[in-house]
Short mmCIF file of C-alpha atoms in Angstrom, two decimals:
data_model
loop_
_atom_site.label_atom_id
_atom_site.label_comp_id
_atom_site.label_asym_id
_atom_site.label_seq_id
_atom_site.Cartn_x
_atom_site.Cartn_y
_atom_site.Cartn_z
CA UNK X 35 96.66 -70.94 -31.14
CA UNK X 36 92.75 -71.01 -31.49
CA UNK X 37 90.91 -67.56 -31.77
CA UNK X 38 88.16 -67.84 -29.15
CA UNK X 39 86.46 -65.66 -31.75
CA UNK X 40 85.31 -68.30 -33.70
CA UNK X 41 84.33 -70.86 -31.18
CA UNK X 42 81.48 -73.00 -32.00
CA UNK X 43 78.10 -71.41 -31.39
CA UNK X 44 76.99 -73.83 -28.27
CA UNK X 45 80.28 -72.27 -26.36
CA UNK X 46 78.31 -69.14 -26.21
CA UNK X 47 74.98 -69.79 -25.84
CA UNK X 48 73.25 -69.54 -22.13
CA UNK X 49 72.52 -72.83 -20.69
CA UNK X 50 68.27 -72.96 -21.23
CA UNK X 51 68.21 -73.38 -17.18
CA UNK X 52 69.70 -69.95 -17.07
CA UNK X 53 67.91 -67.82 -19.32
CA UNK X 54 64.56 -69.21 -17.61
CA UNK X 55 65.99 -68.21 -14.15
CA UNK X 56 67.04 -64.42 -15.74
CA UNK X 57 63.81 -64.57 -17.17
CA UNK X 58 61.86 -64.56 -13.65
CA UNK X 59 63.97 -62.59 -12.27
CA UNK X 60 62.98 -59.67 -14.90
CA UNK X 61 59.66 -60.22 -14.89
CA UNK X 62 59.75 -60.15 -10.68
CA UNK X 63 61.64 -56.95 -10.65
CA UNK X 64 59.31 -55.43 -13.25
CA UNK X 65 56.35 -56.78 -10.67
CA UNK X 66 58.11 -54.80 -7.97
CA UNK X 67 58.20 -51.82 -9.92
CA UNK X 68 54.84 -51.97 -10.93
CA UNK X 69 53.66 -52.68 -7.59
CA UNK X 70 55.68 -49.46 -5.93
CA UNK X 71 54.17 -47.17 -9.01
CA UNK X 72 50.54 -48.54 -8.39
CA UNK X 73 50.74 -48.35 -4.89
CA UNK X 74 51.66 -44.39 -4.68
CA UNK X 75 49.28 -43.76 -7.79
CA UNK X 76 46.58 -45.61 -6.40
CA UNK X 77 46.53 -43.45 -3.31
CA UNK X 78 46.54 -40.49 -5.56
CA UNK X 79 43.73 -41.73 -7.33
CA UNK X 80 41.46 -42.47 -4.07
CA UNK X 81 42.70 -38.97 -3.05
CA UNK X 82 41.78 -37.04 -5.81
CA UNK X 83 38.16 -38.77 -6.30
CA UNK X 84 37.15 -38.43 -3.21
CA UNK X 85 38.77 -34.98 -1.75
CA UNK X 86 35.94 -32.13 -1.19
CA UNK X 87 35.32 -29.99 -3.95
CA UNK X 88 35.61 -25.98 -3.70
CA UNK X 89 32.32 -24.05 -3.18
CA UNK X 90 30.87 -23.09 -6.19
CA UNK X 91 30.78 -18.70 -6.59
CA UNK X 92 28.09 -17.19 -6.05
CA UNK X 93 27.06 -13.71 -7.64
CA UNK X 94 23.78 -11.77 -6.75
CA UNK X 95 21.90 -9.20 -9.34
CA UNK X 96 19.64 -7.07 -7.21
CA UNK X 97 16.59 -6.87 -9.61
CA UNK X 98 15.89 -3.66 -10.69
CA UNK X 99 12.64 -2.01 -9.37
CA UNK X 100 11.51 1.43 -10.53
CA UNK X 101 9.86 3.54 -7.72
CA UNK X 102 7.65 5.79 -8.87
CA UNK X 103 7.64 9.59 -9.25
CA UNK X 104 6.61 11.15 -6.96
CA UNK X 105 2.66 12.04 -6.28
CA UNK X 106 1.46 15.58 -6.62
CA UNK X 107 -2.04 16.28 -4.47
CA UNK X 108 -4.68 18.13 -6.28
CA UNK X 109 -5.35 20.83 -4.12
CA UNK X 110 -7.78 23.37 -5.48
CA UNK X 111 -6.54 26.22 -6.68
CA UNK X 112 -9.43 28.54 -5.87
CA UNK X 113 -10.62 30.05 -2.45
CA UNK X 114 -9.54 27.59 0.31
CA UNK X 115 -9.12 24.01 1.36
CA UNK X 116 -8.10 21.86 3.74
CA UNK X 117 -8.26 18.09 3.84
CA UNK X 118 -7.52 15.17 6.88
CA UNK X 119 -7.09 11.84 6.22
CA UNK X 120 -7.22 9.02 8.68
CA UNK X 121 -6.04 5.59 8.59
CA UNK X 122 -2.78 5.92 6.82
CA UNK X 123 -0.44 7.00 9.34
CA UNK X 124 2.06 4.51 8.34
CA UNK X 125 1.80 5.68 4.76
CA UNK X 126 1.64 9.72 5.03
CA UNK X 127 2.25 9.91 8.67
CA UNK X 128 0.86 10.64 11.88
CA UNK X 129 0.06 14.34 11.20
CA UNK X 130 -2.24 13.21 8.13
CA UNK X 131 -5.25 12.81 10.58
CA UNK X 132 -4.78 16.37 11.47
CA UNK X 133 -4.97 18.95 8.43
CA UNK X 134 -2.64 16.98 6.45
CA UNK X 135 -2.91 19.76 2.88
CA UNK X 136 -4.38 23.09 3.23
CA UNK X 137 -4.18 25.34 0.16
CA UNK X 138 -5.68 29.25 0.22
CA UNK X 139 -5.76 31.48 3.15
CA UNK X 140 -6.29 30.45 6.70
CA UNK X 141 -8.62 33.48 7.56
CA UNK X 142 -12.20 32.89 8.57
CA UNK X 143 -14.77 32.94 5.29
CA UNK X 144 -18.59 32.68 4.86
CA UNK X 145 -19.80 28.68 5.41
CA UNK X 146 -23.64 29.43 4.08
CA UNK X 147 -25.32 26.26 4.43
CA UNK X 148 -22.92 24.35 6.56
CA UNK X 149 -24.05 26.59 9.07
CA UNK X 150 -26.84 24.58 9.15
CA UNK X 151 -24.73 21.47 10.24
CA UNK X 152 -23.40 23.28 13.22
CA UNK X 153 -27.34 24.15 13.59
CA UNK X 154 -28.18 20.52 13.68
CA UNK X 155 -25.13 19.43 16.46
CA UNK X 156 -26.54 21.93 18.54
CA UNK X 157 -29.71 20.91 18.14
CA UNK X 158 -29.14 17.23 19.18
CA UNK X 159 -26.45 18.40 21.96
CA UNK X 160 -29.85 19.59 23.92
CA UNK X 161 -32.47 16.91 22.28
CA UNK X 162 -29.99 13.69 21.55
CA UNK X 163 -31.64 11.20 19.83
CA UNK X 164 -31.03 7.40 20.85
CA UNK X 165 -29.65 6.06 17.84
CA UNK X 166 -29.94 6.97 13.50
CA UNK X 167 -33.26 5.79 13.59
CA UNK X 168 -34.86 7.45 16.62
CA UNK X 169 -37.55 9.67 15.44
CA UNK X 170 -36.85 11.87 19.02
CA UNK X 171 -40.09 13.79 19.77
CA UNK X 172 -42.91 14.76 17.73
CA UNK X 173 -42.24 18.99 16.77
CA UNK X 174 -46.27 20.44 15.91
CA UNK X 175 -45.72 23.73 13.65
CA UNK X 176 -47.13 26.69 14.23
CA UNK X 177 -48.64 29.71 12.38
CA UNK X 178 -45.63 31.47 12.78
CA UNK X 179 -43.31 28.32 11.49
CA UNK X 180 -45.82 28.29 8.34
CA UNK X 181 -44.79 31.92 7.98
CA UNK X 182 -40.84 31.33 7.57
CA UNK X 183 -41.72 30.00 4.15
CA UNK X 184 -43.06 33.06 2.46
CA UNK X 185 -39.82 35.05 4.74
CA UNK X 186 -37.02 32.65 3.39
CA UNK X 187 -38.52 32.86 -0.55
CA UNK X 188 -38.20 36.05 -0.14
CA UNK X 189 -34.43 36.30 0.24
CA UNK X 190 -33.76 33.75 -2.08
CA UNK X 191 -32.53 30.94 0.07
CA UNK X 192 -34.28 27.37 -0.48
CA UNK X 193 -37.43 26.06 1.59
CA UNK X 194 -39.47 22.86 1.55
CA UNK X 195 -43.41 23.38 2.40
CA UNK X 196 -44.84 23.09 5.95
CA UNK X 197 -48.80 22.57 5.16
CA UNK X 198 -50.75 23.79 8.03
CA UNK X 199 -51.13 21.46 10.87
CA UNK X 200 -48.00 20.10 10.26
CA UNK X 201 -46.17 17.71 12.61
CA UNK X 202 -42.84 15.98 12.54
CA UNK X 203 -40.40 13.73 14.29
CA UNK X 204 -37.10 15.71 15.18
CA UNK X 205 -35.29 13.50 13.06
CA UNK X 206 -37.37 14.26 9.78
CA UNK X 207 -37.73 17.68 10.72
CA UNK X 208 -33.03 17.30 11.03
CA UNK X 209 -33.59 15.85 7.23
CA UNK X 210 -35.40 18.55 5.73
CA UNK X 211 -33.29 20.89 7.15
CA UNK X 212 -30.18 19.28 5.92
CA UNK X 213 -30.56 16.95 3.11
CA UNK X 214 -32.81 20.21 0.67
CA UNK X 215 -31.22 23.10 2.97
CA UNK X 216 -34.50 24.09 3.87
CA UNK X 217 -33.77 27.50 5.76
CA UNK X 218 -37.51 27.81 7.17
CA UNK X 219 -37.15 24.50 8.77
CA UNK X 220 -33.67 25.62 9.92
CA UNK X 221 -35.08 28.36 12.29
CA UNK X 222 -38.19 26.67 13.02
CA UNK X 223 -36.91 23.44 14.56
CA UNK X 224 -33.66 25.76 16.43
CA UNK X 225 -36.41 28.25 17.67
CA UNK X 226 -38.51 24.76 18.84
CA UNK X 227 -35.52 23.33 20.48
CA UNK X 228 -34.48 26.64 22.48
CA UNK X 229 -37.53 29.03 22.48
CA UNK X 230 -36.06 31.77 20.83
CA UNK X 231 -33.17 32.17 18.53
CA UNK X 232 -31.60 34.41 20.88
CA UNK X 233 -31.71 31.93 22.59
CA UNK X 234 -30.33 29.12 20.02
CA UNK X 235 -27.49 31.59 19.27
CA UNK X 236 -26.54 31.43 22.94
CA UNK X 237 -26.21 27.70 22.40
CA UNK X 238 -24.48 27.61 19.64
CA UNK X 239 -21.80 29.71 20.47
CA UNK X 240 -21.38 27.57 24.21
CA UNK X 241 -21.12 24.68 21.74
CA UNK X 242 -18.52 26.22 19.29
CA UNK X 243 -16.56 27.09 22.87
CA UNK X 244 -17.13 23.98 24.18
CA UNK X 245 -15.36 22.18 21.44
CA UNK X 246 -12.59 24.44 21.19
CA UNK X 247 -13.78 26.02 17.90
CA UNK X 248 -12.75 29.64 18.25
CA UNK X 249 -12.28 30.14 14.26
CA UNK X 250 -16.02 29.76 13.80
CA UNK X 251 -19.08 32.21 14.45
CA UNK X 252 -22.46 31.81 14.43
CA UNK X 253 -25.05 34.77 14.48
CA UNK X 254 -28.10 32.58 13.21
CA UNK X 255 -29.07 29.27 11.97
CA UNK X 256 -29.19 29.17 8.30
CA UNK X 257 -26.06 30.41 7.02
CA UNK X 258 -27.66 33.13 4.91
CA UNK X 259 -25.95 36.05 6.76
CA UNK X 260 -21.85 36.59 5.34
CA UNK X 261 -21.51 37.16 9.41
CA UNK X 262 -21.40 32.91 9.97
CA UNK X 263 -18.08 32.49 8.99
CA UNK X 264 -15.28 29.43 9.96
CA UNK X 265 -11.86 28.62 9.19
CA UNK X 266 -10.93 25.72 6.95
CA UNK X 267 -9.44 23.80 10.44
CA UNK X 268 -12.58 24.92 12.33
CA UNK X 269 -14.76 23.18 9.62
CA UNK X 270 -12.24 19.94 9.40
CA UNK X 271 -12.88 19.76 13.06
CA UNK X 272 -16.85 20.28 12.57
CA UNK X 273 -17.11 17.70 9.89
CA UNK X 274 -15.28 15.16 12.07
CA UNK X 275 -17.93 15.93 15.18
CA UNK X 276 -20.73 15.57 12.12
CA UNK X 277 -19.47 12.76 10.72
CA UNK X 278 -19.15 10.93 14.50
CA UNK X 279 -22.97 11.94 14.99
CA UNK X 280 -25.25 8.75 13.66
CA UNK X 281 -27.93 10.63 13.08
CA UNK X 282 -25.99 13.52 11.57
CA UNK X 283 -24.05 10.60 9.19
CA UNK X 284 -27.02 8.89 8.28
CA UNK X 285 -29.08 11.82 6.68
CA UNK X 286 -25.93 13.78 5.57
CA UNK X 287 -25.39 10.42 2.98
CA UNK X 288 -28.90 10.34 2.24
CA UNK X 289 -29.81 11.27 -1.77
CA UNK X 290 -33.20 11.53 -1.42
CA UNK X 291 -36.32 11.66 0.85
CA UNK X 292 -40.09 12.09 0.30
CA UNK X 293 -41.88 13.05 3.71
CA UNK X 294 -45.28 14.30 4.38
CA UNK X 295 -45.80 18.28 3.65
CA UNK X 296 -42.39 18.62 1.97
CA UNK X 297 -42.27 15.63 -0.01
CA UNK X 298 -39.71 14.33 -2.02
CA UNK X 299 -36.58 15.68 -1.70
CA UNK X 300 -33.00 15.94 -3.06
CA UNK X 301 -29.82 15.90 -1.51
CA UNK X 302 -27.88 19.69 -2.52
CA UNK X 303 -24.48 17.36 -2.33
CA UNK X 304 -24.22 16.72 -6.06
CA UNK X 305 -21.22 14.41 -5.65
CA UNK X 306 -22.54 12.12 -2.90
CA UNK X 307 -21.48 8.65 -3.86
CA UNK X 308 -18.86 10.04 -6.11
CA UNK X 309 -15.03 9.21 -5.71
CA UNK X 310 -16.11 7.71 -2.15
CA UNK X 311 -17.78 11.19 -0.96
CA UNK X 312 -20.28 10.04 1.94
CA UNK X 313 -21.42 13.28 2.95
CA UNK X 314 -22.33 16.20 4.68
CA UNK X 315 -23.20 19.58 3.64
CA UNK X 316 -23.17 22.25 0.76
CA UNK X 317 -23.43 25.89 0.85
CA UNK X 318 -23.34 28.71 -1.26
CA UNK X 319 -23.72 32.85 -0.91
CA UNK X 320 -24.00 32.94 -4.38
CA UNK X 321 -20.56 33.46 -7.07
CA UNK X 322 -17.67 32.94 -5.84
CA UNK X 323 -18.81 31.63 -2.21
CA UNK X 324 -19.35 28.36 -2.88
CA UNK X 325 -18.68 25.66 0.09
CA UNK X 326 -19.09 21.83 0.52
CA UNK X 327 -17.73 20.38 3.98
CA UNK X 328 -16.84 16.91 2.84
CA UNK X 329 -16.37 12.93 3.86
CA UNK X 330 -15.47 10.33 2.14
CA UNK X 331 -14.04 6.46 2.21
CA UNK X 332 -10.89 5.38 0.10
CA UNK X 333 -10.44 1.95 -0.32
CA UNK X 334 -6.75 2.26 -1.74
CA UNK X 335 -5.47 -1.12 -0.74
CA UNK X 336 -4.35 -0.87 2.44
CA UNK X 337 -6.50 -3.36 4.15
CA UNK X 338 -9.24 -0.96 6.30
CA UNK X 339 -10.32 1.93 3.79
CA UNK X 340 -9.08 5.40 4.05
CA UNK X 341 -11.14 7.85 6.08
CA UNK X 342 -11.19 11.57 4.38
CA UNK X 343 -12.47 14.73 6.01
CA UNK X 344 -12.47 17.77 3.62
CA UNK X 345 -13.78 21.54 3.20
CA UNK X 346 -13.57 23.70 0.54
CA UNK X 347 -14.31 27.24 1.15
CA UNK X 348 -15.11 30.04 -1.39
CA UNK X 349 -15.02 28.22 -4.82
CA UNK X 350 -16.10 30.06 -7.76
CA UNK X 351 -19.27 27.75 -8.75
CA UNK X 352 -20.93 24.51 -7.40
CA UNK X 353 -19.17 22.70 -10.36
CA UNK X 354 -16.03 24.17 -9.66
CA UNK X 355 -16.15 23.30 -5.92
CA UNK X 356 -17.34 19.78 -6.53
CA UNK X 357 -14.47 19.00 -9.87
CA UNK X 358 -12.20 20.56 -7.48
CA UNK X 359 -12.89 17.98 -4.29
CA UNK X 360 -13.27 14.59 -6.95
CA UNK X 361 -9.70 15.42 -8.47
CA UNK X 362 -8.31 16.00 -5.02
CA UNK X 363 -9.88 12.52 -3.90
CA UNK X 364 -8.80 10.81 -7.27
CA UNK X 365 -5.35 12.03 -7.30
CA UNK X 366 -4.82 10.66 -3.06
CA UNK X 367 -6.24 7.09 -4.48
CA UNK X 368 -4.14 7.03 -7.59
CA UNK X 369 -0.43 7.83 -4.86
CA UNK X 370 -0.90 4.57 -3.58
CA UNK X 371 0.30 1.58 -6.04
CA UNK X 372 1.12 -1.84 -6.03
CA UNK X 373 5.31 -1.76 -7.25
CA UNK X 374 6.43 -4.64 -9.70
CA UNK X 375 9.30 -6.02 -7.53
CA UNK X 376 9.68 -9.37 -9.71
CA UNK X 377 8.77 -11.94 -12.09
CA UNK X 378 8.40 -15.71 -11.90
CA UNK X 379 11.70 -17.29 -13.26
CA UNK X 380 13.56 -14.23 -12.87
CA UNK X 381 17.38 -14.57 -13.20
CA UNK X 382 18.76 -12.98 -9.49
CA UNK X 383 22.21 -14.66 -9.44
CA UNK X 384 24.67 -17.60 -10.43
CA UNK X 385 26.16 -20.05 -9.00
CA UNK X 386 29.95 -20.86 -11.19
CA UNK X 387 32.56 -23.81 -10.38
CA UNK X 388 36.03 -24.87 -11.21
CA UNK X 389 34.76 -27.51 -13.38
CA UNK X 390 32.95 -25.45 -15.34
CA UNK X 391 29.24 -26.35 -14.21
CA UNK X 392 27.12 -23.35 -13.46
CA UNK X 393 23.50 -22.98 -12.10
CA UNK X 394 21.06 -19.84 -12.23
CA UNK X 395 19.47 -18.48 -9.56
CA UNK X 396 15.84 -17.58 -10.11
CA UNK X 397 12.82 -16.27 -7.96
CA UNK X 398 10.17 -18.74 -7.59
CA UNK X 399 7.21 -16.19 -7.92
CA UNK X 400 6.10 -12.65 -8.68
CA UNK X 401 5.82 -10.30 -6.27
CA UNK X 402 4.83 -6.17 -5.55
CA UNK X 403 4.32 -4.41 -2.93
CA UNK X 404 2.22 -1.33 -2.17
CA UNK X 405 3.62 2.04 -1.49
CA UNK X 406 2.52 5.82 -1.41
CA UNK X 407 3.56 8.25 -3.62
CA UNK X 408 7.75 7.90 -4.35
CA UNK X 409 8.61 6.10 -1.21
CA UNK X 410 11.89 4.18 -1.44
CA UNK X 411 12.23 0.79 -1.64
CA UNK X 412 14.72 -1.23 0.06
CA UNK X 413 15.97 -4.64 -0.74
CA UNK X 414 17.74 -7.56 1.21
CA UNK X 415 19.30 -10.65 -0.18
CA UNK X 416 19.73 -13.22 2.22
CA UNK X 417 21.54 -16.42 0.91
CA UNK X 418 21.66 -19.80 2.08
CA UNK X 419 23.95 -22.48 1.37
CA UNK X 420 22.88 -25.61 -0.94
CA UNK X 421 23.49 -29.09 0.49
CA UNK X 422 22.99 -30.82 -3.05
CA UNK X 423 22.96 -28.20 -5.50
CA UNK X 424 20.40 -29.93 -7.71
CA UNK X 425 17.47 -28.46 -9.42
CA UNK X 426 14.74 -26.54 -7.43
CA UNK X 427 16.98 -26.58 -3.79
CA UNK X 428 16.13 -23.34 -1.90
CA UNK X 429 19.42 -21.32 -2.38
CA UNK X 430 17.88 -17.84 0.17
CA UNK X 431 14.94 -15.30 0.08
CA UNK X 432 14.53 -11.46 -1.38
CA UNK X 433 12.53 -9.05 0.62
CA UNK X 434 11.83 -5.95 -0.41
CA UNK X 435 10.12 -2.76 2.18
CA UNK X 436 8.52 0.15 1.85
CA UNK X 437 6.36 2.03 4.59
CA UNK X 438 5.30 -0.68 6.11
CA UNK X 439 5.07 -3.16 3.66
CA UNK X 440 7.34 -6.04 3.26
CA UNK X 441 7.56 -9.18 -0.07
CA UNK X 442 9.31 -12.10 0.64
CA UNK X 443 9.86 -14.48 -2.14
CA UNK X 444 12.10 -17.61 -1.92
CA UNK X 445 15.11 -18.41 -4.27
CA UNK X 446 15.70 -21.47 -6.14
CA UNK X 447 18.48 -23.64 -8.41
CA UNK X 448 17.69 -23.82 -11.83
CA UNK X 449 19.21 -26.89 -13.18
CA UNK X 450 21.01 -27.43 -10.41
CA UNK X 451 25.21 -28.12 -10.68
CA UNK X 452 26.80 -31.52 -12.39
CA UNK X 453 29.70 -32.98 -10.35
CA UNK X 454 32.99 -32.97 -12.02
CA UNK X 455 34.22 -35.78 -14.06
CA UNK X 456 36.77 -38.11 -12.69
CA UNK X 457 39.68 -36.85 -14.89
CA UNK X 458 39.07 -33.09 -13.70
CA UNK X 459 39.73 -34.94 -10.34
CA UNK X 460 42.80 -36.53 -11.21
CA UNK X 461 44.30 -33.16 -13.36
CA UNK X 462 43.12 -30.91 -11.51
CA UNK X 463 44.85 -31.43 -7.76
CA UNK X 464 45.25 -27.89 -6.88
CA UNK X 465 41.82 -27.39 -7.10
CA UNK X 466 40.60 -29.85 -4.54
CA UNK X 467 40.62 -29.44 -0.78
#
């Protein structure tokens, strides 16, 4: 018996026909596979390239802004004060325009010279004058006038010369009264306007009723009797009525004036022009009675300049009295500031992704913002969502207030955020929407 074993080789080998047609059918099955695996993968693929991304996180910083201590008001520490400030209501509040700081007593005290202020109101309450420059009628001096000099030098109280024959407009005759304290002219032109001075003290004190000033007396014009006293609201309320008067105003702010028969002359109000001071009247009974009723413009910032109304009552020396009423002036100007809020470029947030891209947020300008004293300052982030995320896109607004104030400054991408790369796509499935 053969063994099949060893059968010649061509027993055993595949017909050539064959193998090609095993041949095609491997390679078609391995094209069927191929095609099923590409097909699902390739759906993957368009999937995961194209499927939205998730939002990138966004963190804010709330910049850091340092409000300021808070302001402490100079009020003088000797006799009495009060001040009134109008035209920042929104700042120090309504009640400011009233007597917003008072310091000493309340009690009525000596005015001295201011009393000549009240002298003048009364004055032009029964001869108004048209307008600041008016002269009003012409006042000829008599004998008698020419004799208050010599009466007033006397007791010590200033006086400007009234040559013989002299004659004056009301309005110069209002100056030398006011801007030298010249207590001759002081009962001469009050005796002119009423015909007596009992007569001028009559009208005075209907004048002081009149305008609801019951704090204040007035036995004569000059101020040199310790009887003509006022409280420190009474004279806020008197240097508001001066300070409304044009012609009052005009010659209260006046430094100096040369006229005919008293010539040149000097203004008593040693700080006019300083710290904003504007006027009105000085007075003094000698130590420790020293007075200046005071006005004065602050331009702090706020647009329309502050408008100050101040008395101090009873101060130790002129110097005193004016040092006092400058640092109380300086120290309201320096409570209002302008508040760093932020700097250009500065970092207020990020924006972070999945793919590891980030972006920072920054402000696109500086900004401040002006407050009083320590007022709070309160901040609002407001974000809005990117649509491209690239470099410089608007990404919301910070706005800080105080008082009334508000900044507004606009956000921005820096850099802006790089798409992911395909192969985060495809690895990274769980990520994608």
């Amino acid at each position: 018996m053969r063994d099949v074993r060893a059968a010649p080789e061509w027993r055993v080998r595949a017909d050539p026909a064959i193998r090609r047609r095993r041949r095609r059918r491997g390679w078609l099955i391995v094209a069927i596979i191929l095609a099923v695996v590409l097909a699902s993968t390739g759906g993957y693929v368009a999937w995961a390239l194209n499927a939205p991304l998730p939002e990138p996180v966004v963190e804010w910083q709330t910049p850091d802004v340092s409000v300021p201590p808070a302001m402490t008001i100079a009020m003088p520490l000797e006799g009495a004060a009060a001040i009134s400030v109008a035209g920042a209501d929104d700042y120090l509040g309504p009640e400011a325009a009233g007597i917003w700081k008072s310091s000493g007593a309340a009690d009525p005290r000596p005015m001295a010279s201011i009393s000549k202020l009240i002298t003048a109101l009364v004055i032009l309450d029964a001869k108004p004058l048209a307008s600041a420059d008016d002269p009003g009628p012409t006042i000829a001096f008599g004998e008698a006038d020419r004799d208050l000099f010599d009466k007033y030098y006397v007791l010590g109280a200033t006086v400007a010369e009234m040559p013989r024959g002299t004659t004056m407009s009301l309005h110069d005759a209002l100056a030398t009264m006011l801007i030298p304290s010249a207590s001759n002219y002081a009962e001469a032109v009050s005796t002119w306007a009423f015909g007596s001075q009992g007569a001028f003290v009559s009208a005075a004190q209907r004048w002081l009723a009149a305008n609801g000033l019951t704090g204040t007396t007035i036995v004569e014009p000059t101020g040199l009797s310790a009887r003509n006293t006022s409280t420190p609201s009474d004279m806020i309320a008197i240097g508001k009525i001066a300070a409304a008067n044009p012609v009052i105003a005009q010659i209260a702010a006046t430094r100096s004036l040369t006229l005919p028969g008293p010539g040149t002359m000097l203004n008593t109000n040693g700080v006019l022009g300083t710290s904003g001071i504007t006027g009105l009247k000085t007075g003094t009974l000698g130590e420790n009675d020293y007075t200046l009723l005071y006005t004065a413009t602050l331009d702090v910032g706020t647009g329309q300049p502050l408008s100050v109304t101040g008395v101090m009552l009873g101060g130790f020396s002129r110097d005193s009295v004016s040092a006092g009423v400058v640092s109380l002036l300086d120290s309201i100007r320096a409570g209002f500031h302008n508040v760093p809020l932020s700097e250009r470029g500065q970092q207020v947030g990020t924006y972070t992704t999945a793919w590891g891209s980030a972006g920072r947020m920054i402000v696109l300008d500086s900004a401040s913002i002006l407050t009083w004293s320590d007022t709070p300052i309160a901040v609002t982030m407001d974000p809005s969502a990117p649509e491209t995320y690239e470099d410089g896109e608007s990404v919301g607004t910070i706005t800080w207030s105080a008082g009334p104030n508000t900044a507004t400054i606009d956000v921005t991408l820096e850099g802006g955020i790089e798409q992911p790369t395909a192969w985060w796509r495809l690895t990274h499935p769980g990520e994608l929407g």
